[in-house]
Coordinates of C-alpha atoms in Angstrom, one line a residue:
X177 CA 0.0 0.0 0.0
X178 CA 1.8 3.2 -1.0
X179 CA 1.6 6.2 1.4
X180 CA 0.0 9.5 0.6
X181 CA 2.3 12.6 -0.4
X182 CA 1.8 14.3 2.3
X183 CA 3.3 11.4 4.1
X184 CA 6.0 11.1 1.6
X185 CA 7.0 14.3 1.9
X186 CA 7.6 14.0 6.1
X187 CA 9.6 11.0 5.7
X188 CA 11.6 12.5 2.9
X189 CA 12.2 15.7 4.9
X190 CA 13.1 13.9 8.3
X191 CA 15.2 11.6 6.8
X192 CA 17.8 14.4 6.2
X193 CA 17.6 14.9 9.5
X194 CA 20.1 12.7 12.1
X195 CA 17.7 10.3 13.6
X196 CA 18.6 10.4 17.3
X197 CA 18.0 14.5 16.4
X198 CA 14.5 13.3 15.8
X199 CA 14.2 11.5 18.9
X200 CA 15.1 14.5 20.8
X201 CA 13.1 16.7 18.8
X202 CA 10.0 14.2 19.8
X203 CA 10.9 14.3 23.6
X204 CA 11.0 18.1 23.8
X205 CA 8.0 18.6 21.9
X206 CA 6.0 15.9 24.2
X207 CA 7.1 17.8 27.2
X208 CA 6.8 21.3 25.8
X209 CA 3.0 20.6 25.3
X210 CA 2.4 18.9 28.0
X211 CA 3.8 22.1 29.8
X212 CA 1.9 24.8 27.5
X213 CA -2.0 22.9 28.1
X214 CA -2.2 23.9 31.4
X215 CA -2.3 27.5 30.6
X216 CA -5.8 26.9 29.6
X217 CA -7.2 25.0 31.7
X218 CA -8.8 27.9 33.5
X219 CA -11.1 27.9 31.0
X220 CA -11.2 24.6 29.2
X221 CA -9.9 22.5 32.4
X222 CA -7.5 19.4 31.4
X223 CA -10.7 17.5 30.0
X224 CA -11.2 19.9 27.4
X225 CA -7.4 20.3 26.7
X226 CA -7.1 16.8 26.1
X227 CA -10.4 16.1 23.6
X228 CA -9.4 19.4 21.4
X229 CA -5.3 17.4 21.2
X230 CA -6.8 14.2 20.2
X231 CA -9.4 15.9 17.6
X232 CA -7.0 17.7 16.1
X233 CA -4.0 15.5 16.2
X234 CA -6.5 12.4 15.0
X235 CA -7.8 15.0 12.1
X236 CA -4.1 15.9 11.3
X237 CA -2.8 12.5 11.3
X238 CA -6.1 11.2 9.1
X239 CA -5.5 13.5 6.4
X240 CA -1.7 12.8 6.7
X241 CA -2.1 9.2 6.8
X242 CA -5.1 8.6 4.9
X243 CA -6.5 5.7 6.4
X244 CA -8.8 3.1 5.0
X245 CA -11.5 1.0 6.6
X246 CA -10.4 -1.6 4.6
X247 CA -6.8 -2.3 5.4
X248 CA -7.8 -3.0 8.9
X249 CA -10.0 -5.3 7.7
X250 CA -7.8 -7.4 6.2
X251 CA -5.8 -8.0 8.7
X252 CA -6.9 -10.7 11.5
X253 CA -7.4 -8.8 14.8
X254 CA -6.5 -5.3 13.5
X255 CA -9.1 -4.2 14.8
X256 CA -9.1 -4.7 18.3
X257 CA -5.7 -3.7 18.7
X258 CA -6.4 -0.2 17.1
X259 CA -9.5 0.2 19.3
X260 CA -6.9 -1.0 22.4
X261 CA -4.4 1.5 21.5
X262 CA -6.8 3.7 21.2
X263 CA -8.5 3.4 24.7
X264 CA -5.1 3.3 26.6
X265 CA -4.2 6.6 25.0
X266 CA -7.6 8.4 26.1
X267 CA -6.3 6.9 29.7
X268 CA -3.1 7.6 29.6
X269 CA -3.8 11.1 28.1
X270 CA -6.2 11.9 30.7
X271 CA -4.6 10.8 33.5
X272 CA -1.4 12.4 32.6
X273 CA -2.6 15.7 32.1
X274 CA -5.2 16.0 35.2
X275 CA -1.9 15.0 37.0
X276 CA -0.1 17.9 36.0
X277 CA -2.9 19.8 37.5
X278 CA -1.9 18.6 40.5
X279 CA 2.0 18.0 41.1
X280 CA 4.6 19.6 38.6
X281 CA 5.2 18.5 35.5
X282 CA 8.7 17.0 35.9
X283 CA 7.3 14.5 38.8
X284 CA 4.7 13.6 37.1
X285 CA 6.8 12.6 33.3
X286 CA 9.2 10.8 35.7
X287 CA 6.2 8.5 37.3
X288 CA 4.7 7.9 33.5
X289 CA 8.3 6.7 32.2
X290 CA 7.9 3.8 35.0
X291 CA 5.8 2.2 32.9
X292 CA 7.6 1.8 30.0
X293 CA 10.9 1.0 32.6
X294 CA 8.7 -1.8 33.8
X295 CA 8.3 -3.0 30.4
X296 CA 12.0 -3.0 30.0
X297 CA 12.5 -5.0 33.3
X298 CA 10.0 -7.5 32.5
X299 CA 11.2 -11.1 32.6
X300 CA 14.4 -10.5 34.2
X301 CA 16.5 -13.2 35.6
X302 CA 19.5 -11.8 36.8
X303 CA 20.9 -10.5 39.9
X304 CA 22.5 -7.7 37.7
X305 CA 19.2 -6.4 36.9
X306 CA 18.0 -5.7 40.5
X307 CA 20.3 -2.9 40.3
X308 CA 18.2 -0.4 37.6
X309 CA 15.4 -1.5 39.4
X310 CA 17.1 -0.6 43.0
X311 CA 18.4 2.7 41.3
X312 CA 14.8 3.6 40.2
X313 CA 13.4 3.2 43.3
X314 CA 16.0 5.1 45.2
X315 CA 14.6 8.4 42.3
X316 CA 11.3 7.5 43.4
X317 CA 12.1 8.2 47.2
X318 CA 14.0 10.9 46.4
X319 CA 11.0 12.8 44.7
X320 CA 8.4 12.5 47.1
X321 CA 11.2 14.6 49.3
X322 CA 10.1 18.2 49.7
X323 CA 10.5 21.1 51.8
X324 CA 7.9 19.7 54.6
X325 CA 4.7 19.0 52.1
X326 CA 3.7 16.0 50.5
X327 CA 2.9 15.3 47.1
X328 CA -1.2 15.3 46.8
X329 CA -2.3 11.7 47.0
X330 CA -4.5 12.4 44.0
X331 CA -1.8 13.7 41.4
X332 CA 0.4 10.7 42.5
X333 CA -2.2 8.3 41.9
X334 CA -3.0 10.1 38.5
X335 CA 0.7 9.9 37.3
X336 CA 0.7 5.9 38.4
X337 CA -2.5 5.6 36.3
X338 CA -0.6 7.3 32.9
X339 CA 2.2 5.3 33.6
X340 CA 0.2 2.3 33.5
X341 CA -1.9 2.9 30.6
X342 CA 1.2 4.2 28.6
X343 CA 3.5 0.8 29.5
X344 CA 0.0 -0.8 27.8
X345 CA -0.1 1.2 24.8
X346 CA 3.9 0.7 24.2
X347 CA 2.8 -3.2 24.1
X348 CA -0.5 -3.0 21.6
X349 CA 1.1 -0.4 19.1
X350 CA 4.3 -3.2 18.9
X351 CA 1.7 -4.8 17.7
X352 CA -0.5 -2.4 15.8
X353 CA 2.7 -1.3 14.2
X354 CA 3.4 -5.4 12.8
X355 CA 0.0 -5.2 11.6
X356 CA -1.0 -2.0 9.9
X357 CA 1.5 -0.1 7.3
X358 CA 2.9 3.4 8.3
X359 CA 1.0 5.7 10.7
X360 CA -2.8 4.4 9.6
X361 CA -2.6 2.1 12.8
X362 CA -2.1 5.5 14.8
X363 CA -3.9 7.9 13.1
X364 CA -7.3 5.5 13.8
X365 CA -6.1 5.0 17.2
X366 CA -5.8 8.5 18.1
X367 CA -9.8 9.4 16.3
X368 CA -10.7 6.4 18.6
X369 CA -9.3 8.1 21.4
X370 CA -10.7 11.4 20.7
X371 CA -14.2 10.1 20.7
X372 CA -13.8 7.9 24.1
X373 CA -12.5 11.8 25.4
X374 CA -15.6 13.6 23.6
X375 CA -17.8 13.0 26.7
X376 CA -15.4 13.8 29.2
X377 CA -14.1 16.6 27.9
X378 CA -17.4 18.1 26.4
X379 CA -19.1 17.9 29.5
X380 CA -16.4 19.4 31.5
X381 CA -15.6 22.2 29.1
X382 CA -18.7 22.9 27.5
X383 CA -18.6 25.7 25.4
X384 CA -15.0 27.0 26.3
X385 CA -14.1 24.0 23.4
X386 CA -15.2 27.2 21.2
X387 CA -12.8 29.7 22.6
X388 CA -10.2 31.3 20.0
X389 CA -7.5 31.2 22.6
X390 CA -7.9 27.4 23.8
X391 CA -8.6 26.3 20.3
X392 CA -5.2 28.1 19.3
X393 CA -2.7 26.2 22.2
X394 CA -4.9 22.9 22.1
X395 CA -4.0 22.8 18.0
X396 CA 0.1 23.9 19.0
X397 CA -0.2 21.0 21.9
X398 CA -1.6 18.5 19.5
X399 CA 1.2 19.3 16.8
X400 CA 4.2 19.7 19.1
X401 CA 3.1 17.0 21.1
X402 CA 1.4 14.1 19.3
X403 CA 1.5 14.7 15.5
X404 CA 5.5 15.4 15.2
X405 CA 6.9 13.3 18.1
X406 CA 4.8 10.4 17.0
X407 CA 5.9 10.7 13.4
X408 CA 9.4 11.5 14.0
X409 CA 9.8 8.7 16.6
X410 CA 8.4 6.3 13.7
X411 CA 11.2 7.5 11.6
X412 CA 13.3 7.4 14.0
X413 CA 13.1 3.9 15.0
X414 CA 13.5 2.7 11.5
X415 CA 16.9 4.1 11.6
X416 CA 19.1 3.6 15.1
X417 CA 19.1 0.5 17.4
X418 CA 16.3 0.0 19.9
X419 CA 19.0 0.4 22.7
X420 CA 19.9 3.9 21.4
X421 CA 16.3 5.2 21.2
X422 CA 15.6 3.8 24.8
X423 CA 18.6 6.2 26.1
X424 CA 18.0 8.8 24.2
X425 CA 14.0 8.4 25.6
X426 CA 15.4 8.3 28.7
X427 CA 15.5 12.0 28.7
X428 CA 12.0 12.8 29.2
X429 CA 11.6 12.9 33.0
X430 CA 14.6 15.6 32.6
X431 CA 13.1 17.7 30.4
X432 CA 9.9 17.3 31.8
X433 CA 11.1 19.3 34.6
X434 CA 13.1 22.1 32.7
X435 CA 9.8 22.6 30.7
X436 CA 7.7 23.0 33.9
X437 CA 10.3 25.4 35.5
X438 CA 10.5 27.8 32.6
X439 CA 6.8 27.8 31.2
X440 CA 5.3 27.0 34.5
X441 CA 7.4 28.3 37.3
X442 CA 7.3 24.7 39.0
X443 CA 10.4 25.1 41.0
X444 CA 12.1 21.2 42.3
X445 CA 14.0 21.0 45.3
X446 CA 17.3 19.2 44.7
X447 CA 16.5 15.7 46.3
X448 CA 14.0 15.9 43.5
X449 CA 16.0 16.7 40.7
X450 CA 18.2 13.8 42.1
X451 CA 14.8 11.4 41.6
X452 CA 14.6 12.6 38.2
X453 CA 18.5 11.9 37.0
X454 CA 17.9 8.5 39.2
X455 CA 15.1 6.9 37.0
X456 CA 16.9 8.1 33.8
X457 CA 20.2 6.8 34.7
X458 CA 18.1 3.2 35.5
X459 CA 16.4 3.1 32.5
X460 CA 19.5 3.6 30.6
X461 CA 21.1 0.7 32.5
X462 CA 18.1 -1.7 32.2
X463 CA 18.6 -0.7 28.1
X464 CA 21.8 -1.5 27.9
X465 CA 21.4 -4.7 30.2
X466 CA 18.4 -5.8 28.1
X467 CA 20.7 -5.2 24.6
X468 CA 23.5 -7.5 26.3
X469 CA 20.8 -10.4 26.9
X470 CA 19.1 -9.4 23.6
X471 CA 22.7 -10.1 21.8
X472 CA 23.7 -13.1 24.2
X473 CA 21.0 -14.8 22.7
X474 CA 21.8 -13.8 19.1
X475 CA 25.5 -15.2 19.9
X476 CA 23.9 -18.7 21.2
X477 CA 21.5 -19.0 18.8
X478 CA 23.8 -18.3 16.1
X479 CA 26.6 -20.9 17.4
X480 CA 24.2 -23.7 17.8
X481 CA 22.8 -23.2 13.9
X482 CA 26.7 -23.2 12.6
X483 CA 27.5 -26.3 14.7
X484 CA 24.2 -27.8 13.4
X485 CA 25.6 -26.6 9.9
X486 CA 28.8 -27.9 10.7
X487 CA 27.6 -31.0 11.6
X488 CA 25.6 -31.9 8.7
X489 CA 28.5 -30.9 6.2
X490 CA 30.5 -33.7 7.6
X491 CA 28.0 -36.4 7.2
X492 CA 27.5 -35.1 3.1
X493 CA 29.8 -37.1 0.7
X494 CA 32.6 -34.8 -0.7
X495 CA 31.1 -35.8 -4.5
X496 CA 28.2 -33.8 -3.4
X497 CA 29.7 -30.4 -3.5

């Protein structure tokens, strides 16, 4: 299925571009949206900012992407795993942004990128990977430390709840993406996801959806931070090692929190910024652990097919060859 031009004409201009340049690109952009919304939520609330990003972002990435019905259709379970990546985004994009509402934005990027960290610990067997997990806990402790006020219980939970619905969308789009050519996987997810938010946001926002100014940073949130880091990060992947885009990732939490200082005025105290290097200095570990077992296994695999190889060249009669 060949893409549309408009699609063509993003992968041709990002692929002059260095592709860990991309992945950095998409990580600022994530976090300076997510630090720009709540300037309107006086008016439109965090429900509201998050329908009018998934509108426009689905709309943008529809026309971009051009879905059809019937290349889903085609392919056994498609389906399903569109309308599940789909659902966890609505969770994970309201859960994330209502949390922001509630502790600064650096705490809360550091909690969501537990999820995926869990993910990345999954399955371990070794004692050697106790220590990223150790390490990430130790950021953890280290960011509920304040100057003698907790954390609100709520945000906390909040943040937990994106970080669990965004480990879950990480696993379905691995799929979605094996399934479904270029972004039209995405694209239907996201419109999916802005209709589960419709009600939420609609009846929390009411006509303030309508304003001129929330309509104008809602469309910069949804371009800055779903339409280009989802599309660049797509490039991006196709180009560098799975190990390098983990590490290069693992720079949200941080600028998560320089985002929130200078749009936002959330100032951290230094056991927290601590946290913050903490969880991004384990998840770079537990991706360069997982690449050793990841290319262990390679090694072994590949020895036992060339002594299988091996072995049945010496039972074949020399006339043979």
């Amino acid at each position: 299925m060949q893409q549309h031009s408009a699609a063509q004409a993003v992968s041709t201009v990002t692929g002059k571009v260095p592709a860990p340049c991309l992945v950095l690109a998409g990580v600022c952009g994530l976090q300076f949206g997510a630090a720009l919304a709540p300037r309107v939520y006086p008016q439109a609330g965090a429900a509201g900012v998050v329908f009018l990003r998934l509108l426009i972002a689905g709309v943008i990435l529809c026309v971009l992407w051009r879905p059809k019905r019937r290349a889903p259709n085609g392919v056994r379970g498609a389906w399903k795993t569109v309308l599940a990546a789909g659902t966890l985004l609505a969770g994970h994009h309201i859960a994330f942004f209502e949390a922001v509402n509630h502790i600064p934005l650096g705490i809360v990027a550091t909690i969501e990128f537990l999820g995926p960290f869990a993910i990345a610990l999954a399955g371990s067997r070794r004692a050697l990977d106790l220590l990223p997990a150790c390490l990430a806990a130790a950021g953890v402790f280290l960011l509920s430390s304040t100057d003698g006020t907790s954390l609100p219980a709520a945000g906390l939970a909040l943040a937990a709840a994106a970080a669990t619905c965004w480990a879950g969308y990480i696993m379905v789009s691995a799929r979605m993406a094996t399934r479904l050519s270029g972004g039209q996987g995405l694209a239907l997810a996201i419109t999916w996801a802005a209709l589960l938010s419709a009600p939420y946001g609609i009846a929390h926002a009411g006509s303030a959806l309508l304003d001129p100014h929330v309509l104008w940073v809602a469309a910069v949130v949804a371009v800055v931070s779903s339409v280009l880091p989802y599309s660049l990060n797509l490039e991006a992947m196709r180009r560098i090692p799975p190990r390098v885009f983990g590490v290069l990732t693992s720079l949200e939490p941080a600028a998560g929190a320089l985002f929130g200082l200078l749009i936002l005025g959330q100032h951290l105290d230094w056991p927290q910024w601590l946290g913050i290097a903490a969880v991004a200095c384990a998840s770079t570990i537990a991706t360069y652990l997982g690449t050793g077992k990841r290319r262990t296994s390679r090694v072994r695999a590949t020895s036992a097919l060339r002594e299988g190889s091996q072995r049945n060249e010496a039972d074949i009669p020399s006339a043979t060859w």
